[in-house]
Amino acid sequence: MSMHIARHSFGNISGDKIPIQMLQKLYRHSSVATTMLYQANFMRRDTDSALDKVLNF
């Protein structure tokens, strides 16, 4: 597993469960804006919740 895949896997698993400031530290980003842009790809709580309502999970 490459480091790139590992970081994306972590981002996907953490989603919006970990505060953005902590993710910034974990990713070692100098700017929280960078972390927000990066993590936006993995934040899906609203869409997951909507799908759960439709699919009755």
Coordinates of C-alpha atoms in Angstrom, one line a residue:
M1 CA 0.0 0.0 0.0
S2 CA 1.4 3.4 -1.0
M3 CA 1.4 6.4 1.3
H4 CA -1.0 8.1 -1.0
I5 CA -3.5 5.3 -0.8
A6 CA -3.1 5.1 3.0
R7 CA -3.8 8.8 3.4
H8 CA -6.9 8.6 1.2
S9 CA -8.1 5.5 3.1
F10 CA -7.6 7.4 6.4
G11 CA -9.5 10.4 5.0
N12 CA -12.3 8.2 3.9
I13 CA -12.6 6.4 7.2
S14 CA -12.4 9.5 9.3
G15 CA -14.9 11.4 7.1
D16 CA -16.3 14.1 9.4
K17 CA -15.9 12.1 12.6
I18 CA -12.6 13.8 13.6
P19 CA -12.5 17.6 14.2
I20 CA -10.8 19.4 11.3
Q21 CA -8.1 21.0 13.6
M22 CA -7.1 17.5 14.7
L23 CA -7.0 16.3 11.1
Q24 CA -4.8 19.3 10.2
K25 CA -2.3 18.1 12.8
L26 CA -2.5 14.5 11.7
Y27 CA -2.0 15.4 8.1
R28 CA 0.6 18.0 9.1
H29 CA -0.9 20.7 6.9
S30 CA 0.3 24.2 7.7
S31 CA -3.2 25.6 6.9
V32 CA -6.6 24.4 8.0
A33 CA -7.9 25.6 4.7
T34 CA -5.8 22.9 3.0
T35 CA -7.2 20.3 5.3
M36 CA -10.7 21.4 4.6
L37 CA -10.2 21.2 0.9
Y38 CA -8.6 17.8 1.2
Q39 CA -11.2 16.4 3.6
A40 CA -14.2 17.8 1.7
N41 CA -13.9 14.8 -0.6
F42 CA -14.6 12.5 2.4
M43 CA -17.3 14.3 4.3
R44 CA -20.6 12.6 3.4
R45 CA -22.6 12.5 6.6
D46 CA -25.5 14.4 5.0
T47 CA -25.6 12.3 1.9
D48 CA -25.2 9.1 3.8
S49 CA -28.1 10.1 6.1
A50 CA -30.3 10.9 3.1
L51 CA -29.5 7.6 1.5
D52 CA -30.2 5.7 4.7
K53 CA -33.7 7.3 4.9
V54 CA -34.5 6.2 1.3
L55 CA -33.0 2.8 1.7
N56 CA -34.4 2.3 5.3
F57 CA -31.1 1.2 6.8

